[in-house]
PDB file of C-alpha atoms in Angstrom:
ATOM      1  CA  MET A   1      -1.059   5.219  22.716  1.00  0.00           C
ATOM      2  CA  LEU A   2      -2.239   2.648  20.140  1.00  0.00           C
ATOM      3  CA  ARG A   3       0.686   0.386  21.053  1.00  0.00           C
ATOM      4  CA  ARG A   4      -0.503   0.222  24.682  1.00  0.00           C
ATOM      5  CA  LEU A   5      -4.108  -0.608  23.832  1.00  0.00           C
ATOM      6  CA  PRO A   6      -3.517  -4.337  23.092  1.00  0.00           C
ATOM      7  CA  ARG A   7      -1.950  -4.763  26.549  1.00  0.00           C
ATOM      8  CA  LEU A   8      -4.856  -2.972  28.232  1.00  0.00           C
ATOM      9  CA  ALA A   9      -7.338  -5.188  26.416  1.00  0.00           C
ATOM     10  CA  GLY A  10      -5.301  -8.398  26.715  1.00  0.00           C
ATOM     11  CA  ARG A  11      -7.274 -10.101  29.485  1.00  0.00           C
ATOM     12  CA  ALA A  12     -10.669  -8.970  28.234  1.00  0.00           C
ATOM     13  CA  ARG A  13     -10.229  -9.829  24.573  1.00  0.00           C
ATOM     14  CA  SER A  14     -11.328 -13.474  25.008  1.00  0.00           C
ATOM     15  CA  SER A  15     -14.623 -12.445  26.627  1.00  0.00           C
ATOM     16  CA  PRO A  16     -17.709 -12.569  24.356  1.00  0.00           C
ATOM     17  CA  ALA A  17     -19.272  -9.779  26.447  1.00  0.00           C
ATOM     18  CA  TRP A  18     -16.241  -7.567  25.788  1.00  0.00           C
ATOM     19  CA  ARG A  19     -16.464  -8.121  22.046  1.00  0.00           C
ATOM     20  CA  ARG A  20     -20.183  -7.325  22.041  1.00  0.00           C
ATOM     21  CA  LEU A  21     -19.468  -4.153  24.002  1.00  0.00           C
ATOM     22  CA  LEU A  22     -16.876  -3.100  21.430  1.00  0.00           C
ATOM     23  CA  ALA A  23     -19.289  -3.715  18.571  1.00  0.00           C
ATOM     24  CA  ILE A  24     -22.094  -1.683  20.143  1.00  0.00           C
ATOM     25  CA  VAL A  25     -20.324   1.058  22.093  1.00  0.00           C
ATOM     26  CA  ILE A  26     -17.363   1.744  19.806  1.00  0.00           C
ATOM     27  CA  ALA A  27     -18.014   0.485  16.270  1.00  0.00           C
ATOM     28  CA  LEU A  28     -21.382   2.184  15.798  1.00  0.00           C
ATOM     29  CA  PRO A  29     -20.236   5.640  16.996  1.00  0.00           C
ATOM     30  CA  ALA A  30     -17.101   5.216  14.867  1.00  0.00           C
ATOM     31  CA  ALA A  31     -19.286   4.614  11.817  1.00  0.00           C
ATOM     32  CA  ALA A  32     -21.323   7.723  12.663  1.00  0.00           C
ATOM     33  CA  LEU A  33     -18.125   9.767  12.939  1.00  0.00           C
ATOM     34  CA  VAL A  34     -16.962   8.583   9.509  1.00  0.00           C
ATOM     35  CA  ILE A  35     -20.303   9.551   7.973  1.00  0.00           C
ATOM     36  CA  ALA A  36     -20.176  13.004   9.571  1.00  0.00           C
ATOM     37  CA  THR A  37     -16.553  13.812   8.676  1.00  0.00           C
ATOM     38  CA  PRO A  38     -16.372  16.361   5.810  1.00  0.00           C
ATOM     39  CA  GLY A  39     -13.935  16.116   2.904  1.00  0.00           C
ATOM     40  CA  ALA A  40     -12.641  12.934   1.275  1.00  0.00           C
ATOM     41  CA  ARG A  41      -9.027  13.400   2.379  1.00  0.00           C
ATOM     42  CA  LEU A  42      -9.869  14.048   6.032  1.00  0.00           C
ATOM     43  CA  ARG A  43     -12.450  11.273   6.002  1.00  0.00           C
ATOM     44  CA  ALA A  44      -9.832   8.807   4.716  1.00  0.00           C
ATOM     45  CA  ALA A  45      -7.440   9.789   7.518  1.00  0.00           C
ATOM     46  CA  VAL A  46     -10.159   9.505  10.177  1.00  0.00           C
ATOM     47  CA  THR A  47     -11.330   6.150   8.825  1.00  0.00           C
ATOM     48  CA  ARG A  48      -7.807   4.739   8.878  1.00  0.00           C
ATOM     49  CA  LEU A  49      -7.225   5.930  12.433  1.00  0.00           C
ATOM     50  CA  LEU A  50     -10.529   4.443  13.609  1.00  0.00           C
ATOM     51  CA  CYS A  51      -9.792   1.099  11.926  1.00  0.00           C
ATOM     52  CA  ARG A  52      -6.395   0.925  13.605  1.00  0.00           C
ATOM     53  CA  GLY A  53      -7.967   1.851  16.929  1.00  0.00           C
ATOM     54  CA  LEU A  54     -10.714  -0.766  16.689  1.00  0.00           C
ATOM     55  CA  ILE A  55      -8.176  -3.489  15.933  1.00  0.00           C
ATOM     56  CA  ALA A  56      -5.983  -2.347  18.827  1.00  0.00           C
ATOM     57  CA  LEU A  57      -8.908  -2.232  21.269  1.00  0.00           C
ATOM     58  CA  THR A  58      -9.777  -5.871  20.599  1.00  0.00           C
ATOM     59  CA  GLY A  59      -6.262  -6.827  21.684  1.00  0.00           C
ATOM     60  CA  THR A  60      -5.616  -8.363  18.267  1.00  0.00           C
ATOM     61  CA  PRO A  61      -1.985  -7.985  17.138  1.00  0.00           C
ATOM     62  CA  LEU A  62      -1.656  -6.707  13.561  1.00  0.00           C
ATOM     63  CA  SER A  63       1.660  -7.221  11.790  1.00  0.00           C
ATOM     64  CA  ILE A  64       2.186  -5.085   8.670  1.00  0.00           C
ATOM     65  CA  SER A  65       5.063  -5.787   6.291  1.00  0.00           C
ATOM     66  CA  GLY A  66       6.115  -5.151   2.727  1.00  0.00           C
ATOM     67  CA  PRO A  67       6.040  -1.941   0.682  1.00  0.00           C
ATOM     68  CA  THR A  68       2.641  -0.689   1.854  1.00  0.00           C
ATOM     69  CA  ALA A  69       3.424   2.830   0.621  1.00  0.00           C
ATOM     70  CA  ALA A  70       3.442   1.391  -2.905  1.00  0.00           C
ATOM     71  CA  ALA A  71      -0.353   1.224  -2.696  1.00  0.00           C
ATOM     72  CA  ARG A  72      -0.619   5.020  -2.647  1.00  0.00           C
ATOM     73  CA  GLY A  73      -1.872   6.781  -5.750  1.00  0.00           C
ATOM     74  CA  GLY A  74      -3.083   5.318  -9.026  1.00  0.00           C
ATOM     75  CA  ARG A  75      -2.741   1.593  -8.433  1.00  0.00           C
ATOM     76  CA  VAL A  76      -4.985  -1.439  -8.088  1.00  0.00           C
ATOM     77  CA  VAL A  77      -4.642  -3.223  -4.740  1.00  0.00           C
ATOM     78  CA  VAL A  78      -5.873  -6.835  -4.693  1.00  0.00           C
ATOM     79  CA  ALA A  79      -6.242  -8.956  -1.552  1.00  0.00           C
ATOM     80  CA  ASN A  80      -7.557 -12.342  -0.513  1.00  0.00           C
ATOM     81  CA  HIS A  81     -10.995 -12.374   1.085  1.00  0.00           C
ATOM     82  CA  ALA A  82     -11.622 -14.508   4.172  1.00  0.00           C
ATOM     83  CA  SER A  83     -13.810 -12.352   6.435  1.00  0.00           C
ATOM     84  CA  TYR A  84     -15.972  -9.260   6.776  1.00  0.00           C
ATOM     85  CA  VAL A  85     -13.057  -7.554   8.539  1.00  0.00           C
ATOM     86  CA  ASP A  86     -10.672  -7.747   5.548  1.00  0.00           C
ATOM     87  CA  ALA A  87     -11.570  -4.259   4.309  1.00  0.00           C
ATOM     88  CA  LEU A  88     -11.037  -2.879   7.818  1.00  0.00           C
ATOM     89  CA  ILE A  89      -7.570  -4.496   7.931  1.00  0.00           C
ATOM     90  CA  VAL A  90      -6.598  -3.113   4.515  1.00  0.00           C
ATOM     91  CA  ARG A  91      -7.814   0.363   5.471  1.00  0.00           C
ATOM     92  CA  ALA A  92      -5.868   0.207   8.745  1.00  0.00           C
ATOM     93  CA  ALA A  93      -2.654  -0.897   7.026  1.00  0.00           C
ATOM     94  CA  LEU A  94      -2.490   1.134   3.820  1.00  0.00           C
ATOM     95  CA  PRO A  95      -1.939   4.895   3.637  1.00  0.00           C
ATOM     96  CA  GLY A  96      -3.716   7.505   1.542  1.00  0.00           C
ATOM     97  CA  ARG A  97      -7.160   7.594  -0.027  1.00  0.00           C
ATOM     98  CA  LEU A  98      -8.602   4.254  -1.140  1.00  0.00           C
ATOM     99  CA  PHE A  99     -11.828   3.269  -2.762  1.00  0.00           C
ATOM    100  CA  PHE A 100     -13.128  -0.258  -2.354  1.00  0.00           C
ATOM    101  CA  VAL A 101     -14.996  -2.385  -4.865  1.00  0.00           C
ATOM    102  CA  ALA A 102     -18.072  -3.924  -3.208  1.00  0.00           C
ATOM    103  CA  LYS A 103     -20.897  -6.117  -4.435  1.00  0.00           C
ATOM    104  CA  ARG A 104     -24.072  -4.173  -5.165  1.00  0.00           C
ATOM    105  CA  GLU A 105     -26.112  -6.288  -2.733  1.00  0.00           C
ATOM    106  CA  LEU A 106     -24.465  -4.400   0.126  1.00  0.00           C
ATOM    107  CA  ALA A 107     -26.212  -1.248  -1.051  1.00  0.00           C
ATOM    108  CA  ASP A 108     -29.636  -2.716  -0.277  1.00  0.00           C
ATOM    109  CA  SER A 109     -29.403  -1.407   3.290  1.00  0.00           C
ATOM    110  CA  ARG A 110     -29.667   2.393   3.274  1.00  0.00           C
ATOM    111  CA  ALA A 111     -27.599   2.809   6.435  1.00  0.00           C
ATOM    112  CA  LEU A 112     -24.842   0.483   5.247  1.00  0.00           C
ATOM    113  CA  ARG A 113     -24.839   2.055   1.804  1.00  0.00           C
ATOM    114  CA  LEU A 114     -24.400   5.533   3.310  1.00  0.00           C
ATOM    115  CA  LEU A 115     -21.415   4.357   5.355  1.00  0.00           C
ATOM    116  CA  LEU A 116     -19.793   2.507   2.454  1.00  0.00           C
ATOM    117  CA  GLU A 117     -20.241   5.448   0.106  1.00  0.00           C
ATOM    118  CA  ARG A 118     -18.639   7.773   2.653  1.00  0.00           C
ATOM    119  CA  VAL A 119     -15.578   5.539   2.991  1.00  0.00           C
ATOM    120  CA  GLY A 120     -15.242   5.424  -0.796  1.00  0.00           C
ATOM    121  CA  CYS A 121     -16.935   2.256  -2.067  1.00  0.00           C
ATOM    122  CA  GLU A 122     -17.899   1.607  -5.663  1.00  0.00           C
ATOM    123  CA  PHE A 123     -20.682  -0.932  -6.047  1.00  0.00           C
ATOM    124  CA  VAL A 124     -20.557  -3.492  -8.861  1.00  0.00           C
ATOM    125  CA  GLU A 125     -23.228  -5.711 -10.332  1.00  0.00           C
ATOM    126  CA  ARG A 126     -22.269  -9.391 -10.432  1.00  0.00           C
ATOM    127  CA  SER A 127     -25.445 -10.979 -11.793  1.00  0.00           C
ATOM    128  CA  ASN A 128     -26.000  -8.681 -14.797  1.00  0.00           C
ATOM    129  CA  HIS A 129     -23.112  -8.867 -17.263  1.00  0.00           C
ATOM    130  CA  ALA A 130     -23.908  -5.651 -19.160  1.00  0.00           C
ATOM    131  CA  ARG A 131     -24.277  -3.629 -15.990  1.00  0.00           C
ATOM    132  CA  GLY A 132     -21.124  -5.238 -14.618  1.00  0.00           C
ATOM    133  CA  LEU A 133     -19.166  -4.030 -17.647  1.00  0.00           C
ATOM    134  CA  SER A 134     -20.511  -0.516 -17.114  1.00  0.00           C
ATOM    135  CA  ASP A 135     -19.390  -0.654 -13.483  1.00  0.00           C
ATOM    136  CA  LEU A 136     -15.972  -1.869 -14.622  1.00  0.00           C
ATOM    137  CA  GLU A 137     -15.598   1.102 -16.962  1.00  0.00           C
ATOM    138  CA  ARG A 138     -16.494   3.559 -14.192  1.00  0.00           C
ATOM    139  CA  ILE A 139     -13.854   2.018 -11.937  1.00  0.00           C
ATOM    140  CA  ARG A 140     -11.281   2.103 -14.736  1.00  0.00           C
ATOM    141  CA  GLU A 141     -11.883   5.835 -15.189  1.00  0.00           C
ATOM    142  CA  ARG A 142     -11.290   6.482 -11.491  1.00  0.00           C
ATOM    143  CA  ALA A 143      -8.120   4.391 -11.522  1.00  0.00           C
ATOM    144  CA  ALA A 144      -6.811   6.140 -14.634  1.00  0.00           C
ATOM    145  CA  ALA A 145      -7.423   9.471 -12.876  1.00  0.00           C
ATOM    146  CA  GLY A 146      -4.940   8.493 -10.164  1.00  0.00           C
ATOM    147  CA  GLU A 147      -7.149   6.950  -7.493  1.00  0.00           C
ATOM    148  CA  THR A 148      -6.240   3.714  -5.710  1.00  0.00           C
ATOM    149  CA  VAL A 149      -8.671   0.831  -6.215  1.00  0.00           C
ATOM    150  CA  VAL A 150      -8.978  -1.973  -3.642  1.00  0.00           C
ATOM    151  CA  ALA A 151     -10.588  -5.193  -4.864  1.00  0.00           C
ATOM    152  CA  PHE A 152     -11.066  -8.699  -3.509  1.00  0.00           C
ATOM    153  CA  PRO A 153     -10.923 -10.759  -6.711  1.00  0.00           C
ATOM    154  CA  GLU A 154     -12.225 -13.956  -5.079  1.00  0.00           C
ATOM    155  CA  GLY A 155     -15.539 -12.086  -5.094  1.00  0.00           C
ATOM    156  CA  THR A 156     -16.776 -13.575  -1.837  1.00  0.00           C
ATOM    157  CA  PHE A 157     -15.660 -15.731   1.073  1.00  0.00           C
ATOM    158  CA  ALA A 158     -16.801 -18.909   2.796  1.00  0.00           C
ATOM    159  CA  HIS A 159     -16.461 -20.546   6.204  1.00  0.00           C
ATOM    160  CA  GLY A 160     -13.805 -23.021   5.050  1.00  0.00           C
ATOM    161  CA  ALA A 161     -10.179 -22.016   4.582  1.00  0.00           C
ATOM    162  CA  GLY A 162      -8.557 -21.750   1.172  1.00  0.00           C
ATOM    163  CA  LEU A 163      -7.671 -19.296  -1.581  1.00  0.00           C
ATOM    164  CA  ARG A 164     -10.290 -19.411  -4.315  1.00  0.00           C
ATOM    165  CA  GLY A 165     -10.048 -18.501  -7.972  1.00  0.00           C
ATOM    166  CA  PHE A 166      -9.609 -14.858  -8.937  1.00  0.00           C
ATOM    167  CA  ARG A 167     -11.988 -12.959 -11.179  1.00  0.00           C
ATOM    168  CA  VAL A 168     -10.143 -11.027 -13.854  1.00  0.00           C
ATOM    169  CA  GLY A 169     -11.996  -7.683 -13.683  1.00  0.00           C
ATOM    170  CA  ALA A 170      -9.583  -5.862 -11.354  1.00  0.00           C
ATOM    171  CA  PHE A 171      -6.675  -6.866 -13.549  1.00  0.00           C
ATOM    172  CA  MET A 172      -8.452  -5.671 -16.696  1.00  0.00           C
ATOM    173  CA  VAL A 173      -8.879  -2.316 -14.935  1.00  0.00           C
ATOM    174  CA  ALA A 174      -5.110  -2.237 -14.377  1.00  0.00           C
ATOM    175  CA  VAL A 175      -4.096  -3.119 -17.933  1.00  0.00           C
ATOM    176  CA  GLN A 176      -6.624  -0.766 -19.532  1.00  0.00           C
ATOM    177  CA  ALA A 177      -5.601   2.098 -17.253  1.00  0.00           C
ATOM    178  CA  GLY A 178      -1.902   1.251 -17.632  1.00  0.00           C
ATOM    179  CA  ILE A 179      -1.296   1.082 -13.875  1.00  0.00           C
ATOM    180  CA  GLU A 180       0.410  -1.339 -11.494  1.00  0.00           C
ATOM    181  CA  VAL A 181      -1.176  -3.971  -9.285  1.00  0.00           C
ATOM    182  CA  VAL A 182      -0.141  -4.272  -5.626  1.00  0.00           C
ATOM    183  CA  PRO A 183      -0.908  -7.751  -4.203  1.00  0.00           C
ATOM    184  CA  VAL A 184      -1.757  -7.863  -0.496  1.00  0.00           C
ATOM    185  CA  ALA A 185      -1.995 -11.070   1.545  1.00  0.00           C
ATOM    186  CA  ILE A 186      -4.075 -11.141   4.745  1.00  0.00           C
ATOM    187  CA  ARG A 187      -3.625 -13.780   7.439  1.00  0.00           C
ATOM    188  CA  GLY A 188      -5.726 -14.425  10.523  1.00  0.00           C
ATOM    189  CA  SER A 189      -8.940 -12.667   9.540  1.00  0.00           C
ATOM    190  CA  ARG A 190     -10.860 -15.893   8.944  1.00  0.00           C
ATOM    191  CA  ARG A 191     -10.177 -17.017  12.508  1.00  0.00           C
ATOM    192  CA  LEU A 192     -11.003 -13.547  13.876  1.00  0.00           C
ATOM    193  CA  LEU A 193     -14.454 -13.460  12.282  1.00  0.00           C
ATOM    194  CA  ARG A 194     -15.672 -16.404  10.232  1.00  0.00           C
ATOM    195  CA  GLY A 195     -18.484 -15.989   7.740  1.00  0.00           C
ATOM    196  CA  SER A 196     -20.937 -17.857   9.968  1.00  0.00           C
ATOM    197  CA  SER A 197     -20.038 -15.929  13.130  1.00  0.00           C
ATOM    198  CA  LEU A 198     -21.461 -12.705  14.550  1.00  0.00           C
ATOM    199  CA  TRP A 199     -18.694 -12.057  17.066  1.00  0.00           C
ATOM    200  CA  PRO A 200     -14.883 -12.047  16.774  1.00  0.00           C
ATOM    201  CA  ARG A 201     -12.508 -14.545  18.360  1.00  0.00           C
ATOM    202  CA  PRO A 202      -8.892 -14.057  19.490  1.00  0.00           C
ATOM    203  CA  SER A 203      -6.510 -14.140  16.548  1.00  0.00           C
ATOM    204  CA  ARG A 204      -3.270 -12.731  15.203  1.00  0.00           C
ATOM    205  CA  LEU A 205      -3.497 -10.655  12.047  1.00  0.00           C
ATOM    206  CA  ALA A 206      -0.866 -10.065   9.395  1.00  0.00           C
ATOM    207  CA  LEU A 207      -0.854  -8.090   6.169  1.00  0.00           C
ATOM    208  CA  VAL A 208       1.974  -8.672   3.701  1.00  0.00           C
ATOM    209  CA  ALA A 209       2.160  -6.273   0.747  1.00  0.00           C
ATOM    210  CA  GLY A 210       4.030  -7.331  -2.362  1.00  0.00           C
ATOM    211  CA  GLU A 211       6.023  -5.322  -4.844  1.00  0.00           C
ATOM    212  CA  PRO A 212       3.938  -3.491  -7.481  1.00  0.00           C
ATOM    213  CA  ILE A 213       3.459  -5.519 -10.677  1.00  0.00           C
ATOM    214  CA  ALA A 214       3.367  -3.592 -13.962  1.00  0.00           C
ATOM    215  CA  PRO A 215       1.158  -4.845 -16.807  1.00  0.00           C
ATOM    216  CA  ALA A 216       3.009  -6.232 -19.824  1.00  0.00           C
ATOM    217  CA  GLY A 217       0.476  -5.003 -22.366  1.00  0.00           C
ATOM    218  CA  ASN A 218      -3.142  -3.889 -22.463  1.00  0.00           C
ATOM    219  CA  ASP A 219      -4.991  -7.015 -23.554  1.00  0.00           C
ATOM    220  CA  TRP A 220      -6.633 -10.058 -22.030  1.00  0.00           C
ATOM    221  CA  ASN A 221      -3.396 -12.051 -21.815  1.00  0.00           C
ATOM    222  CA  ALA A 222      -1.718  -9.193 -19.933  1.00  0.00           C
ATOM    223  CA  ALA A 223      -4.597  -9.201 -17.446  1.00  0.00           C
ATOM    224  CA  LEU A 224      -4.266 -12.956 -16.945  1.00  0.00           C
ATOM    225  CA  SER A 225      -0.515 -12.596 -16.348  1.00  0.00           C
ATOM    226  CA  LEU A 226      -1.177  -9.888 -13.752  1.00  0.00           C
ATOM    227  CA  ARG A 227      -3.791 -12.055 -12.086  1.00  0.00           C
ATOM    228  CA  ASP A 228      -1.476 -15.054 -11.871  1.00  0.00           C
ATOM    229  CA  ALA A 229       1.475 -13.043 -10.533  1.00  0.00           C
ATOM    230  CA  ALA A 230      -0.641 -11.307  -7.885  1.00  0.00           C
ATOM    231  CA  ARG A 231      -2.297 -14.545  -6.839  1.00  0.00           C
ATOM    232  CA  ALA A 232       1.086 -16.271  -6.492  1.00  0.00           C
ATOM    233  CA  HIS A 233       2.195 -13.645  -3.949  1.00  0.00           C
ATOM    234  CA  ILE A 234      -1.044 -13.883  -1.992  1.00  0.00           C
ATOM    235  CA  LEU A 235      -1.010 -17.693  -1.981  1.00  0.00           C
ATOM    236  CA  ALA A 236       2.578 -17.686  -0.684  1.00  0.00           C
ATOM    237  CA  HIS A 237       1.705 -15.448   2.280  1.00  0.00           C
ATOM    238  CA  CYS A 238      -1.961 -16.043   3.222  1.00  0.00           C
ATOM    239  CA  ASP A 239      -1.247 -19.377   4.947  1.00  0.00           C
ATOM    240  CA  GLU A 240      -4.246 -21.098   3.374  1.00  0.00           C
ATOM    241  CA  PRO A 241      -4.486 -23.927   0.805  1.00  0.00           C
ATOM    242  CA  ASP A 242      -4.963 -23.376  -2.907  1.00  0.00           C
ATOM    243  CA  LEU A 243      -8.540 -24.223  -3.872  1.00  0.00           C
ATOM    244  CA  ALA A 244      -8.056 -23.411  -7.572  1.00  0.00           C
ATOM    245  CA  PRO A 245      -4.865 -25.207  -8.629  1.00  0.00           C
ATOM    246  CA  GLY A 246      -5.901 -25.277 -12.298  1.00  0.00           C
ATOM    247  CA  GLY A 247      -4.861 -21.667 -12.961  1.00  0.00           C
ATOM    248  CA  GLY A 248      -6.696 -19.693 -10.342  1.00  0.00           C
ATOM    249  CA  GLY A 249      -9.265 -18.023 -12.587  1.00  0.00           C
ATOM    250  CA  VAL A 250     -13.049 -17.907 -12.456  1.00  0.00           C
ATOM    251  CA  ALA A 251     -15.693 -16.303 -14.620  1.00  0.00           C
ATOM    252  CA  GLY A 252     -16.939 -12.829 -13.884  1.00  0.00           C
ATOM    253  CA  ASN A 253     -15.720  -9.260 -13.732  1.00  0.00           C
ATOM    254  CA  LEU A 254     -15.121  -8.124 -10.152  1.00  0.00           C
TER     255      LEU A 254
END
């Protein structure tokens, strides 16, 4: 059924009115369904199905390649960040239960916070270093307990194309928990919904998962090596220029 949806929506997908209708009539009830679904495991399955359905209904092709099953269970998944829809794409593509790292500012809205908490978000403080370290430790404990962390180490996104420097926090979580990092490259999301836009545009999406990368130690240098290896995979497959050619790192935790 999902495979036929892009064809059904093909002619309508370029219409702004159609995209507004999807946002109002489908996305909002889908969010309500996620909030109402009991149990973390069932909620993860429902959320993934809804994300795949929403992408299919817009007529946007989504190509998924690489060892996506490697992201299941006790790993840190890192992806480039070009749009608000990146988390939706990752959730649609990857199996199992995931919890996403999100900036604490998103929790300012009570409705949005409720939805994000129900889909498994952990909020992190970026402006207060001490609180950020506490958030990092909480995430490390969840990862060490066998949960899969999803982080966007660029920290934010902008209108212009390009892969920015990676914060090291997600990679410190991996080395301290002794778990692998799975790099995931996303293509097409910036065109689909740019940071300055309220409505999506026609695009083609792709997600390319890389092989899991094991940490070679449990110190700062091991985290930097993980960061550089993961970023190299993402840069090779995201089809955007490198905006941090001096090593790819920036200050900050997550």
